[in-house]
Every structure is written in C-alpha cells, then in structure tokens.
PDB file of C-alpha atoms in Angstrom:
ATOM      1  CA  UNK A   1      79.191 103.845 111.499  1.00  0.00           C
ATOM      2  CA  UNK A   2      81.741 106.517 112.333  1.00  0.00           C
ATOM      3  CA  UNK A   3      84.807 104.504 111.403  1.00  0.00           C
ATOM      4  CA  UNK A   4      85.204 106.370 108.081  1.00  0.00           C
ATOM      5  CA  UNK A   5      85.215 109.836 109.743  1.00  0.00           C
ATOM      6  CA  UNK A   6      88.113 111.643 111.398  1.00  0.00           C
ATOM      7  CA  UNK A   7      87.239 113.498 114.584  1.00  0.00           C
ATOM      8  CA  UNK A   8      88.935 116.889 114.748  1.00  0.00           C
ATOM      9  CA  UNK A   9      88.860 118.895 117.969  1.00  0.00           C
ATOM     10  CA  UNK A  10      87.641 122.410 117.442  1.00  0.00           C
ATOM     11  CA  UNK A  11      90.150 125.055 118.522  1.00  0.00           C
ATOM     12  CA  UNK A  12      88.158 127.435 120.666  1.00  0.00           C
ATOM     13  CA  UNK A  13      91.274 129.510 121.433  1.00  0.00           C
ATOM     14  CA  UNK A  14      91.793 130.669 117.842  1.00  0.00           C
ATOM     15  CA  UNK A  15      92.302 134.420 117.909  1.00  0.00           C
ATOM     16  CA  UNK A  16      89.228 136.172 116.493  1.00  0.00           C
ATOM     17  CA  UNK A  17      91.493 138.757 114.888  1.00  0.00           C
ATOM     18  CA  UNK A  18      92.762 136.024 112.660  1.00  0.00           C
ATOM     19  CA  UNK A  19      89.305 135.311 111.277  1.00  0.00           C
ATOM     20  CA  UNK A  20      88.859 136.238 107.662  1.00  0.00           C
ATOM     21  CA  UNK A  21      86.231 138.953 108.236  1.00  0.00           C
ATOM     22  CA  UNK A  22      88.092 140.874 110.927  1.00  0.00           C
ATOM     23  CA  UNK A  23      91.370 140.562 109.182  1.00  0.00           C
ATOM     24  CA  UNK A  24      89.982 141.816 105.850  1.00  0.00           C
ATOM     25  CA  UNK A  25      88.201 144.801 107.460  1.00  0.00           C
ATOM     26  CA  UNK A  26      91.325 145.826 109.345  1.00  0.00           C
ATOM     27  CA  UNK A  27      93.382 145.512 106.187  1.00  0.00           C
ATOM     28  CA  UNK A  28      90.844 147.547 104.205  1.00  0.00           C
ATOM     29  CA  UNK A  29      90.842 150.332 106.888  1.00  0.00           C
ATOM     30  CA  UNK A  30      94.634 150.574 106.918  1.00  0.00           C
ATOM     31  CA  UNK A  31      94.621 150.726 103.096  1.00  0.00           C
ATOM     32  CA  UNK A  32      92.109 153.567 103.240  1.00  0.00           C
ATOM     33  CA  UNK A  33      94.275 155.491 105.712  1.00  0.00           C
ATOM     34  CA  UNK A  34      97.327 154.868 103.538  1.00  0.00           C
ATOM     35  CA  UNK A  35      95.475 156.422 100.588  1.00  0.00           C
ATOM     36  CA  UNK A  36      94.589 159.429 102.693  1.00  0.00           C
ATOM     37  CA  UNK A  37      98.374 160.000 103.209  1.00  0.00           C
ATOM     38  CA  UNK A  38      98.971 158.720 106.751  1.00  0.00           C
ATOM     39  CA  UNK A  39     102.637 158.128 107.585  1.00  0.00           C
ATOM     40  CA  UNK A  40     104.021 154.642 108.056  1.00  0.00           C
ATOM     41  CA  UNK A  41     104.380 155.225 111.735  1.00  0.00           C
ATOM     42  CA  UNK A  42     100.721 156.340 112.076  1.00  0.00           C
ATOM     43  CA  UNK A  43      99.586 153.311 110.078  1.00  0.00           C
ATOM     44  CA  UNK A  44     101.507 150.944 112.339  1.00  0.00           C
ATOM     45  CA  UNK A  45     100.014 152.643 115.388  1.00  0.00           C
ATOM     46  CA  UNK A  46      96.472 152.213 114.008  1.00  0.00           C
ATOM     47  CA  UNK A  47      97.109 148.592 113.096  1.00  0.00           C
ATOM     48  CA  UNK A  48      98.658 147.599 116.425  1.00  0.00           C
ATOM     49  CA  UNK A  49      96.039 149.424 118.528  1.00  0.00           C
ATOM     50  CA  UNK A  50      93.065 147.858 116.707  1.00  0.00           C
ATOM     51  CA  UNK A  51      94.752 144.419 116.482  1.00  0.00           C
ATOM     52  CA  UNK A  52      95.194 144.373 120.317  1.00  0.00           C
ATOM     53  CA  UNK A  53      91.567 145.265 120.838  1.00  0.00           C
ATOM     54  CA  UNK A  54      90.333 142.546 118.467  1.00  0.00           C
ATOM     55  CA  UNK A  55      92.590 139.945 120.123  1.00  0.00           C
ATOM     56  CA  UNK A  56      91.242 140.889 123.584  1.00  0.00           C
ATOM     57  CA  UNK A  57      87.530 141.168 122.770  1.00  0.00           C
ATOM     58  CA  UNK A  58      87.473 138.001 120.593  1.00  0.00           C
ATOM     59  CA  UNK A  59      84.251 138.864 118.709  1.00  0.00           C
ATOM     60  CA  UNK A  60      83.420 139.496 115.167  1.00  0.00           C
ATOM     61  CA  UNK A  61      83.633 143.228 114.439  1.00  0.00           C
ATOM     62  CA  UNK A  62      79.933 143.540 113.623  1.00  0.00           C
ATOM     63  CA  UNK A  63      79.089 141.974 117.050  1.00  0.00           C
ATOM     64  CA  UNK A  64      81.235 144.360 119.168  1.00  0.00           C
ATOM     65  CA  UNK A  65      79.187 146.641 121.405  1.00  0.00           C
ATOM     66  CA  UNK A  66      79.831 149.849 123.276  1.00  0.00           C
ATOM     67  CA  UNK A  67      80.009 147.893 126.568  1.00  0.00           C
ATOM     68  CA  UNK A  68      82.629 145.546 125.107  1.00  0.00           C
ATOM     69  CA  UNK A  69      84.832 148.496 124.242  1.00  0.00           C
ATOM     70  CA  UNK A  70      84.269 150.275 127.541  1.00  0.00           C
ATOM     71  CA  UNK A  71      85.348 147.105 129.364  1.00  0.00           C
ATOM     72  CA  UNK A  72      88.415 146.766 127.056  1.00  0.00           C
ATOM     73  CA  UNK A  73      89.520 150.356 127.792  1.00  0.00           C
ATOM     74  CA  UNK A  74      88.970 149.881 131.533  1.00  0.00           C
ATOM     75  CA  UNK A  75      90.897 146.600 131.557  1.00  0.00           C
ATOM     76  CA  UNK A  76      93.701 148.053 129.433  1.00  0.00           C
ATOM     77  CA  UNK A  77      94.061 150.999 131.868  1.00  0.00           C
ATOM     78  CA  UNK A  78      94.169 148.704 134.955  1.00  0.00           C
ATOM     79  CA  UNK A  79      96.405 146.045 133.407  1.00  0.00           C
ATOM     80  CA  UNK A  80      98.966 148.430 131.979  1.00  0.00           C
ATOM     81  CA  UNK A  81      98.728 151.301 134.472  1.00  0.00           C
ATOM     82  CA  UNK A  82      98.029 153.481 131.432  1.00  0.00           C
ATOM     83  CA  UNK A  83      97.540 157.213 131.660  1.00  0.00           C
ATOM     84  CA  UNK A  84      94.283 158.941 130.675  1.00  0.00           C
ATOM     85  CA  UNK A  85      96.034 160.391 127.643  1.00  0.00           C
ATOM     86  CA  UNK A  86      97.016 156.885 126.429  1.00  0.00           C
ATOM     87  CA  UNK A  87      93.502 155.606 126.936  1.00  0.00           C
ATOM     88  CA  UNK A  88      91.990 158.570 125.040  1.00  0.00           C
ATOM     89  CA  UNK A  89      94.448 157.983 122.223  1.00  0.00           C
ATOM     90  CA  UNK A  90      93.241 154.397 121.961  1.00  0.00           C
ATOM     91  CA  UNK A  91      89.605 155.622 122.054  1.00  0.00           C
ATOM     92  CA  UNK A  92      90.325 158.023 119.183  1.00  0.00           C
ATOM     93  CA  UNK A  93      91.837 155.276 117.057  1.00  0.00           C
ATOM     94  CA  UNK A  94      88.920 152.925 117.707  1.00  0.00           C
ATOM     95  CA  UNK A  95      86.477 155.752 116.949  1.00  0.00           C
ATOM     96  CA  UNK A  96      88.205 156.388 113.598  1.00  0.00           C
ATOM     97  CA  UNK A  97      88.066 152.634 112.796  1.00  0.00           C
ATOM     98  CA  UNK A  98      84.430 152.155 113.655  1.00  0.00           C
ATOM     99  CA  UNK A  99      83.369 155.453 112.038  1.00  0.00           C
ATOM    100  CA  UNK A 100      84.984 154.248 108.819  1.00  0.00           C
ATOM    101  CA  UNK A 101      83.208 150.855 109.148  1.00  0.00           C
ATOM    102  CA  UNK A 102      79.867 152.718 109.544  1.00  0.00           C
ATOM    103  CA  UNK A 103      80.566 155.042 106.595  1.00  0.00           C
ATOM    104  CA  UNK A 104      81.439 152.059 104.435  1.00  0.00           C
ATOM    105  CA  UNK A 105      78.291 150.194 105.556  1.00  0.00           C
ATOM    106  CA  UNK A 106      80.156 147.315 107.139  1.00  0.00           C
ATOM    107  CA  UNK A 107      78.334 147.998 110.447  1.00  0.00           C
ATOM    108  CA  UNK A 108      75.040 149.672 111.240  1.00  0.00           C
ATOM    109  CA  UNK A 109      76.254 151.921 114.077  1.00  0.00           C
ATOM    110  CA  UNK A 110      79.557 153.060 115.467  1.00  0.00           C
ATOM    111  CA  UNK A 111      79.803 151.596 119.058  1.00  0.00           C
ATOM    112  CA  UNK A 112      82.443 154.213 120.062  1.00  0.00           C
ATOM    113  CA  UNK A 113      80.036 157.101 119.480  1.00  0.00           C
ATOM    114  CA  UNK A 114      78.742 156.950 123.090  1.00  0.00           C
ATOM    115  CA  UNK A 115      82.209 156.746 124.613  1.00  0.00           C
ATOM    116  CA  UNK A 116      83.055 160.346 125.295  1.00  0.00           C
ATOM    117  CA  UNK A 117      86.477 161.988 125.189  1.00  0.00           C
ATOM    118  CA  UNK A 118      88.414 161.248 128.304  1.00  0.00           C
ATOM    119  CA  UNK A 119      89.218 164.361 130.317  1.00  0.00           C
ATOM    120  CA  UNK A 120      92.918 164.726 130.786  1.00  0.00           C
ATOM    121  CA  UNK A 121      94.948 167.262 132.713  1.00  0.00           C
ATOM    122  CA  UNK A 122      96.520 169.807 130.417  1.00  0.00           C
ATOM    123  CA  UNK A 123     100.274 169.847 131.019  1.00  0.00           C
ATOM    124  CA  UNK A 124     102.336 172.807 129.925  1.00  0.00           C
ATOM    125  CA  UNK A 125     105.081 171.139 127.997  1.00  0.00           C
ATOM    126  CA  UNK A 126     108.685 172.434 128.261  1.00  0.00           C
ATOM    127  CA  UNK A 127     110.390 174.358 125.549  1.00  0.00           C
ATOM    128  CA  UNK A 128     114.110 174.987 125.128  1.00  0.00           C
ATOM    129  CA  UNK A 129     115.396 178.153 126.785  1.00  0.00           C
ATOM    130  CA  UNK A 130     117.853 180.407 124.938  1.00  0.00           C
ATOM    131  CA  UNK A 131     120.576 179.235 127.341  1.00  0.00           C
ATOM    132  CA  UNK A 132     119.876 175.521 126.727  1.00  0.00           C
ATOM    133  CA  UNK A 133     119.844 176.010 123.016  1.00  0.00           C
ATOM    134  CA  UNK A 134     123.274 177.665 123.120  1.00  0.00           C
ATOM    135  CA  UNK A 135     124.548 174.743 125.241  1.00  0.00           C
ATOM    136  CA  UNK A 136     123.215 172.256 122.626  1.00  0.00           C
ATOM    137  CA  UNK A 137     124.944 174.274 119.906  1.00  0.00           C
ATOM    138  CA  UNK A 138     128.249 174.143 121.826  1.00  0.00           C
ATOM    139  CA  UNK A 139     127.828 170.426 122.440  1.00  0.00           C
ATOM    140  CA  UNK A 140     127.627 169.542 118.718  1.00  0.00           C
ATOM    141  CA  UNK A 141     130.946 168.036 117.730  1.00  0.00           C
ATOM    142  CA  UNK A 142     130.285 168.005 113.963  1.00  0.00           C
ATOM    143  CA  UNK A 143     128.832 170.431 111.414  1.00  0.00           C
ATOM    144  CA  UNK A 144     126.116 168.039 110.330  1.00  0.00           C
ATOM    145  CA  UNK A 145     124.506 167.869 113.757  1.00  0.00           C
ATOM    146  CA  UNK A 146     124.854 171.606 114.165  1.00  0.00           C
ATOM    147  CA  UNK A 147     123.181 172.272 110.818  1.00  0.00           C
ATOM    148  CA  UNK A 148     120.426 169.813 111.714  1.00  0.00           C
ATOM    149  CA  UNK A 149     119.447 171.389 115.074  1.00  0.00           C
ATOM    150  CA  UNK A 150     119.690 174.856 113.566  1.00  0.00           C
ATOM    151  CA  UNK A 151     117.287 173.865 110.792  1.00  0.00           C
ATOM    152  CA  UNK A 152     114.874 172.263 113.255  1.00  0.00           C
ATOM    153  CA  UNK A 153     114.903 175.304 115.509  1.00  0.00           C
ATOM    154  CA  UNK A 154     114.623 177.864 112.719  1.00  0.00           C
ATOM    155  CA  UNK A 155     111.859 176.245 110.646  1.00  0.00           C
ATOM    156  CA  UNK A 156     109.893 174.203 113.238  1.00  0.00           C
ATOM    157  CA  UNK A 157     109.535 171.333 110.786  1.00  0.00           C
ATOM    158  CA  UNK A 158     108.599 167.816 111.848  1.00  0.00           C
ATOM    159  CA  UNK A 159     111.342 165.200 111.976  1.00  0.00           C
ATOM    160  CA  UNK A 160     109.628 163.259 109.181  1.00  0.00           C
ATOM    161  CA  UNK A 161     109.786 166.307 107.039  1.00  0.00           C
ATOM    162  CA  UNK A 162     113.426 166.870 107.820  1.00  0.00           C
ATOM    163  CA  UNK A 163     114.556 163.396 106.748  1.00  0.00           C
ATOM    164  CA  UNK A 164     112.627 163.632 103.456  1.00  0.00           C
ATOM    165  CA  UNK A 165     114.324 166.903 102.444  1.00  0.00           C
ATOM    166  CA  UNK A 166     116.629 166.851  99.433  1.00  0.00           C
ATOM    167  CA  UNK A 167     119.342 169.351  98.734  1.00  0.00           C
ATOM    168  CA  UNK A 168     117.370 170.605  95.689  1.00  0.00           C
ATOM    169  CA  UNK A 169     114.446 171.440  97.992  1.00  0.00           C
ATOM    170  CA  UNK A 170     116.493 174.188  99.673  1.00  0.00           C
ATOM    171  CA  UNK A 171     116.632 177.687  98.112  1.00  0.00           C
ATOM    172  CA  UNK A 172     119.571 179.231  99.834  1.00  0.00           C
ATOM    173  CA  UNK A 173     119.268 182.675  98.264  1.00  0.00           C
ATOM    174  CA  UNK A 174     115.679 182.949  99.516  1.00  0.00           C
ATOM    175  CA  UNK A 175     116.504 181.105 102.803  1.00  0.00           C
ATOM    176  CA  UNK A 176     113.523 178.823 102.399  1.00  0.00           C
ATOM    177  CA  UNK A 177     112.724 175.221 101.595  1.00  0.00           C
ATOM    178  CA  UNK A 178     109.694 173.191 100.453  1.00  0.00           C
ATOM    179  CA  UNK A 179     108.651 170.345 102.729  1.00  0.00           C
ATOM    180  CA  UNK A 180     106.158 167.569 102.264  1.00  0.00           C
ATOM    181  CA  UNK A 181     103.869 167.545 105.280  1.00  0.00           C
ATOM    182  CA  UNK A 182     101.051 165.343 106.538  1.00  0.00           C
ATOM    183  CA  UNK A 183      98.614 164.286 103.845  1.00  0.00           C
ATOM    184  CA  UNK A 184     101.239 164.904 101.185  1.00  0.00           C
ATOM    185  CA  UNK A 185     100.643 168.626 101.418  1.00  0.00           C
ATOM    186  CA  UNK A 186     103.547 170.878 100.422  1.00  0.00           C
ATOM    187  CA  UNK A 187     104.395 174.090 102.209  1.00  0.00           C
ATOM    188  CA  UNK A 188     107.244 176.580 102.266  1.00  0.00           C
ATOM    189  CA  UNK A 189     109.235 177.117 105.530  1.00  0.00           C
ATOM    190  CA  UNK A 190     111.973 179.625 106.202  1.00  0.00           C
ATOM    191  CA  UNK A 191     115.287 179.639 108.026  1.00  0.00           C
ATOM    192  CA  UNK A 192     117.621 182.313 109.332  1.00  0.00           C
ATOM    193  CA  UNK A 193     121.073 183.441 108.103  1.00  0.00           C
ATOM    194  CA  UNK A 194     122.912 181.426 110.735  1.00  0.00           C
ATOM    195  CA  UNK A 195     121.196 178.237 109.557  1.00  0.00           C
ATOM    196  CA  UNK A 196     122.044 179.009 105.995  1.00  0.00           C
ATOM    197  CA  UNK A 197     125.772 179.256 106.839  1.00  0.00           C
ATOM    198  CA  UNK A 198     125.813 175.998 108.811  1.00  0.00           C
ATOM    199  CA  UNK A 199     123.929 174.152 106.014  1.00  0.00           C
ATOM    200  CA  UNK A 200     126.369 175.389 103.328  1.00  0.00           C
ATOM    201  CA  UNK A 201     129.345 174.475 105.516  1.00  0.00           C
ATOM    202  CA  UNK A 202     127.955 170.997 106.022  1.00  0.00           C
ATOM    203  CA  UNK A 203     127.227 170.503 102.319  1.00  0.00           C
ATOM    204  CA  UNK A 204     130.727 171.710 101.378  1.00  0.00           C
ATOM    205  CA  UNK A 205     132.174 169.028 103.638  1.00  0.00           C
ATOM    206  CA  UNK A 206     130.236 166.144 101.975  1.00  0.00           C
ATOM    207  CA  UNK A 207     132.048 163.671  99.734  1.00  0.00           C
ATOM    208  CA  UNK A 208     128.961 161.844  98.453  1.00  0.00           C
ATOM    209  CA  UNK A 209     126.421 162.226  95.656  1.00  0.00           C
ATOM    210  CA  UNK A 210     123.302 161.401  97.718  1.00  0.00           C
ATOM    211  CA  UNK A 211     120.524 163.891  96.940  1.00  0.00           C
ATOM    212  CA  UNK A 212     119.363 163.777 100.627  1.00  0.00           C
ATOM    213  CA  UNK A 213     119.989 166.897 102.695  1.00  0.00           C
ATOM    214  CA  UNK A 214     121.201 164.884 105.696  1.00  0.00           C
ATOM    215  CA  UNK A 215     123.099 161.579 105.377  1.00  0.00           C
ATOM    216  CA  UNK A 216     125.040 159.222 107.600  1.00  0.00           C
ATOM    217  CA  UNK A 217     128.756 159.728 108.258  1.00  0.00           C
ATOM    218  CA  UNK A 218     129.901 156.383 106.878  1.00  0.00           C
ATOM    219  CA  UNK A 219     129.737 154.835 103.414  1.00  0.00           C
ATOM    220  CA  UNK A 220     127.476 154.350 101.591  1.00  0.00           C
ATOM    221  CA  UNK A 221     126.256 157.619 103.104  1.00  0.00           C
ATOM    222  CA  UNK A 222     122.577 156.713 103.384  1.00  0.00           C
ATOM    223  CA  UNK A 223     119.805 159.205 103.989  1.00  0.00           C
ATOM    224  CA  UNK A 224     119.171 159.705 107.702  1.00  0.00           C
ATOM    225  CA  UNK A 225     115.973 158.177 108.933  1.00  0.00           C
ATOM    226  CA  UNK A 226     113.576 159.338 111.669  1.00  0.00           C
ATOM    227  CA  UNK A 227     115.041 156.948 114.251  1.00  0.00           C
ATOM    228  CA  UNK A 228     118.585 158.062 113.392  1.00  0.00           C
ATOM    229  CA  UNK A 229     117.806 161.747 113.877  1.00  0.00           C
ATOM    230  CA  UNK A 230     115.881 161.122 117.096  1.00  0.00           C
ATOM    231  CA  UNK A 231     118.665 159.019 118.532  1.00  0.00           C
ATOM    232  CA  UNK A 232     121.333 161.652 117.642  1.00  0.00           C
ATOM    233  CA  UNK A 233     119.305 164.546 119.070  1.00  0.00           C
ATOM    234  CA  UNK A 234     118.745 162.544 122.264  1.00  0.00           C
ATOM    235  CA  UNK A 235     122.476 161.793 122.572  1.00  0.00           C
ATOM    236  CA  UNK A 236     123.327 165.527 122.100  1.00  0.00           C
ATOM    237  CA  UNK A 237     120.878 166.369 124.909  1.00  0.00           C
ATOM    238  CA  UNK A 238     122.415 163.766 127.215  1.00  0.00           C
ATOM    239  CA  UNK A 239     125.922 165.061 126.450  1.00  0.00           C
ATOM    240  CA  UNK A 240     124.742 168.576 127.224  1.00  0.00           C
ATOM    241  CA  UNK A 241     123.061 167.322 130.470  1.00  0.00           C
ATOM    242  CA  UNK A 242     119.693 168.734 129.268  1.00  0.00           C
ATOM    243  CA  UNK A 243     116.650 166.615 129.920  1.00  0.00           C
ATOM    244  CA  UNK A 244     114.143 165.428 127.328  1.00  0.00           C
ATOM    245  CA  UNK A 245     115.714 166.761 124.182  1.00  0.00           C
ATOM    246  CA  UNK A 246     114.007 165.492 121.010  1.00  0.00           C
ATOM    247  CA  UNK A 247     113.214 166.917 117.530  1.00  0.00           C
ATOM    248  CA  UNK A 248     109.649 167.893 118.416  1.00  0.00           C
ATOM    249  CA  UNK A 249     110.868 170.106 121.243  1.00  0.00           C
ATOM    250  CA  UNK A 250     112.471 172.472 118.686  1.00  0.00           C
ATOM    251  CA  UNK A 251     109.131 172.686 116.861  1.00  0.00           C
ATOM    252  CA  UNK A 252     107.256 173.552 120.047  1.00  0.00           C
ATOM    253  CA  UNK A 253     109.953 176.069 121.000  1.00  0.00           C
ATOM    254  CA  UNK A 254     109.754 177.814 117.626  1.00  0.00           C
ATOM    255  CA  UNK A 255     105.967 178.125 117.841  1.00  0.00           C
ATOM    256  CA  UNK A 256     106.032 179.439 121.385  1.00  0.00           C
ATOM    257  CA  UNK A 257     108.771 182.003 120.634  1.00  0.00           C
ATOM    258  CA  UNK A 258     106.956 183.196 117.467  1.00  0.00           C
ATOM    259  CA  UNK A 259     103.747 183.832 119.365  1.00  0.00           C
ATOM    260  CA  UNK A 260     105.513 185.415 122.296  1.00  0.00           C
ATOM    261  CA  UNK A 261     107.174 187.856 119.896  1.00  0.00           C
ATOM    262  CA  UNK A 262     103.862 188.856 118.390  1.00  0.00           C
ATOM    263  CA  UNK A 263     103.527 186.667 115.273  1.00  0.00           C
ATOM    264  CA  UNK A 264      99.811 186.165 114.474  1.00  0.00           C
ATOM    265  CA  UNK A 265      98.646 182.686 115.362  1.00  0.00           C
ATOM    266  CA  UNK A 266      97.330 182.216 111.749  1.00  0.00           C
ATOM    267  CA  UNK A 267     100.854 182.680 110.395  1.00  0.00           C
ATOM    268  CA  UNK A 268     102.309 180.304 112.973  1.00  0.00           C
ATOM    269  CA  UNK A 269      99.665 177.773 111.866  1.00  0.00           C
ATOM    270  CA  UNK A 270     100.810 178.212 108.257  1.00  0.00           C
ATOM    271  CA  UNK A 271     104.479 177.665 109.164  1.00  0.00           C
ATOM    272  CA  UNK A 272     103.730 174.510 111.159  1.00  0.00           C
ATOM    273  CA  UNK A 273     101.407 173.072 108.507  1.00  0.00           C
ATOM    274  CA  UNK A 274      98.415 172.648 110.785  1.00  0.00           C
ATOM    275  CA  UNK A 275      94.941 172.204 109.301  1.00  0.00           C
ATOM    276  CA  UNK A 276      93.186 173.267 112.498  1.00  0.00           C
ATOM    277  CA  UNK A 277      94.263 176.336 114.466  1.00  0.00           C
ATOM    278  CA  UNK A 278      93.403 174.545 117.743  1.00  0.00           C
ATOM    279  CA  UNK A 279      96.368 172.256 117.082  1.00  0.00           C
ATOM    280  CA  UNK A 280      98.679 175.267 116.808  1.00  0.00           C
ATOM    281  CA  UNK A 281      97.413 176.577 120.128  1.00  0.00           C
ATOM    282  CA  UNK A 282      98.344 173.299 121.848  1.00  0.00           C
ATOM    283  CA  UNK A 283     101.928 173.723 120.619  1.00  0.00           C
ATOM    284  CA  UNK A 284     102.317 177.332 121.743  1.00  0.00           C
ATOM    285  CA  UNK A 285     102.744 177.781 125.504  1.00  0.00           C
ATOM    286  CA  UNK A 286     101.676 181.306 126.521  1.00  0.00           C
ATOM    287  CA  UNK A 287     104.395 182.971 128.530  1.00  0.00           C
ATOM    288  CA  UNK A 288     102.876 184.043 131.858  1.00  0.00           C
ATOM    289  CA  UNK A 289     105.232 187.002 132.068  1.00  0.00           C
ATOM    290  CA  UNK A 290     103.897 188.247 128.774  1.00  0.00           C
ATOM    291  CA  UNK A 291     100.339 188.011 130.138  1.00  0.00           C
ATOM    292  CA  UNK A 292     101.378 190.245 133.040  1.00  0.00           C
ATOM    293  CA  UNK A 293     102.961 192.812 130.738  1.00  0.00           C
ATOM    294  CA  UNK A 294      99.953 192.825 128.463  1.00  0.00           C
ATOM    295  CA  UNK A 295      97.566 193.257 131.410  1.00  0.00           C
ATOM    296  CA  UNK A 296      99.513 196.346 132.570  1.00  0.00           C
ATOM    297  CA  UNK A 297      99.604 197.729 129.028  1.00  0.00           C
ATOM    298  CA  UNK A 298      95.939 197.277 128.145  1.00  0.00           C
ATOM    299  CA  UNK A 299      94.158 197.203 131.498  1.00  0.00           C
ATOM    300  CA  UNK A 300      96.344 198.347 134.429  1.00  0.00           C
TER     301      UNK A 300
END
C-alpha cells in the first residue's frame, strides 16, 4: 500500500535559526534597530550575537527560557574562555532583543529580565601622555595622517564620525565642524589652531575633487573608511613604539584632559555627544594627583 509514497528522512539537525519564525523575528529586530539609527557595525554585532545563541539553543524563540539562556552564557564563557565583560555584552544584546520581542507582543515575557548584570572589574583605561602624543606627531610621515590625529585629539570625535566628514562640514574661520553622531544626531565640535593649519595644509596638497575630508593616497582617491583609519593609526603607533594606539584612545584622552583642566562634565558630555552623563564619566579617568591637590586645597 505504500508503493506510491516516497519516504523522506526528517533532518533533525536543521538549524533552528533557519526556521521561518526565528529568521523573520531576527530580521524584524535588526530592521527596527536600523530605523533607530544604529551603525552598520552595531547591527552586525547584534545579528551575529543573536544568531549564535539561536543556533546553540535550537529552540523556537517563544520557547526559550531563562534557564536556556543562563546555560548558553555559561557554556559560551567556558568554551571560549570569554571575559566577564564579553559575557555581559552578550547579555545586554539578548536583553535588548527579548525586550523588543516583548514590547512587540511576540512573546509574553522577556526571559533575560531575571539574568542580572554581570559584575566586572573596572579597569582604568590608558590615555595618551603629552610625550607620547608628541612622538606620534613626529612619527607621521605625511600631512594627511598628521591632520587626522590632530583632529581626533582636538575634537574627541568617534572614528565613524571622522570618516563621514566632508570638507564643507568644516568651518575654518570658526575652527569648528558639524558631525553626525549616533542616532543621526548632529552636534558641533571644535578644534585648535594647530589642527586648523594641518588641515589646510593637507587640503592644499590634494589633487582630487572628492568632497570627503580624508581620502586615500592613490587614485581614484576614495573616502577613507573606518577600517582604513584604524589600520593607519595602529601602524603609526607601532612605528612610534607606543602600545595600543587606536582612534578611540584620542577620544578618551581628550575627555580626561578636559575634566582634569576643570571643564564641567556636562560640557564634556556635550562635546562627546553622549546622551547619558554616566557614559561620559566612564571615558574620563580622574587623575589621582589632581585628587590629592584638591584634597589639600579644600580639606587639608
């Protein structure tokens, strides 16, 4: 009686993340984050992090429990020797995902709600000393790279904001420029006279018509991307024999120096484009010597 039927073996190893429901919900979440103005890099991080979890748990999203996610985080930590910071970053992404699912009525309750923030040791991150910054300046072998590090150090802008700048965004007489920050929010940042001179020298040397502020050296003189800037800054640091030089270090250094010299934290927050002032405090390392001086001034 079964001669007219074809027997097909069911594939039990099919990745659950490839199922229509999970795939659609992940796609819808990423689309929502894109509308909110998240960068391409952030979107990729969200997508990869959630995709890995779904592939590991192998359940429909609506069936995933708190215990499933706790086990996933514990297994990920053990299998990858991941730090507490990495695990907490994953937890935050998953929390954002499941909170969105709950808000959109795809699930009844966010299973990450009962997974608390993972306590991590606060590490005071290094900033560039005045001496190291002078060495980096001297190491630059071309005026483009010099103008680039001067602008990063003077304004404290993000590398993503730097590469999106056009020449027309820079007001040289006012020594300021308008950058497009996170969430497509515009803000004005300021640079010093030395940066102005280096930028003008660099622009005078250009032979192209690209509207971008920073471009590659070779034809067709394309706009520099984030990876290109990060790679070049890293190379300059290696040539100068200075460890861990990257664009974000200039941002942290600017914030720290500004606070050390007495700039109100609210104004530093405005310059950096932070929504929450707590974020600004994380960037600014308090100089212990300044604490000692302040104690003697106000107390001792």
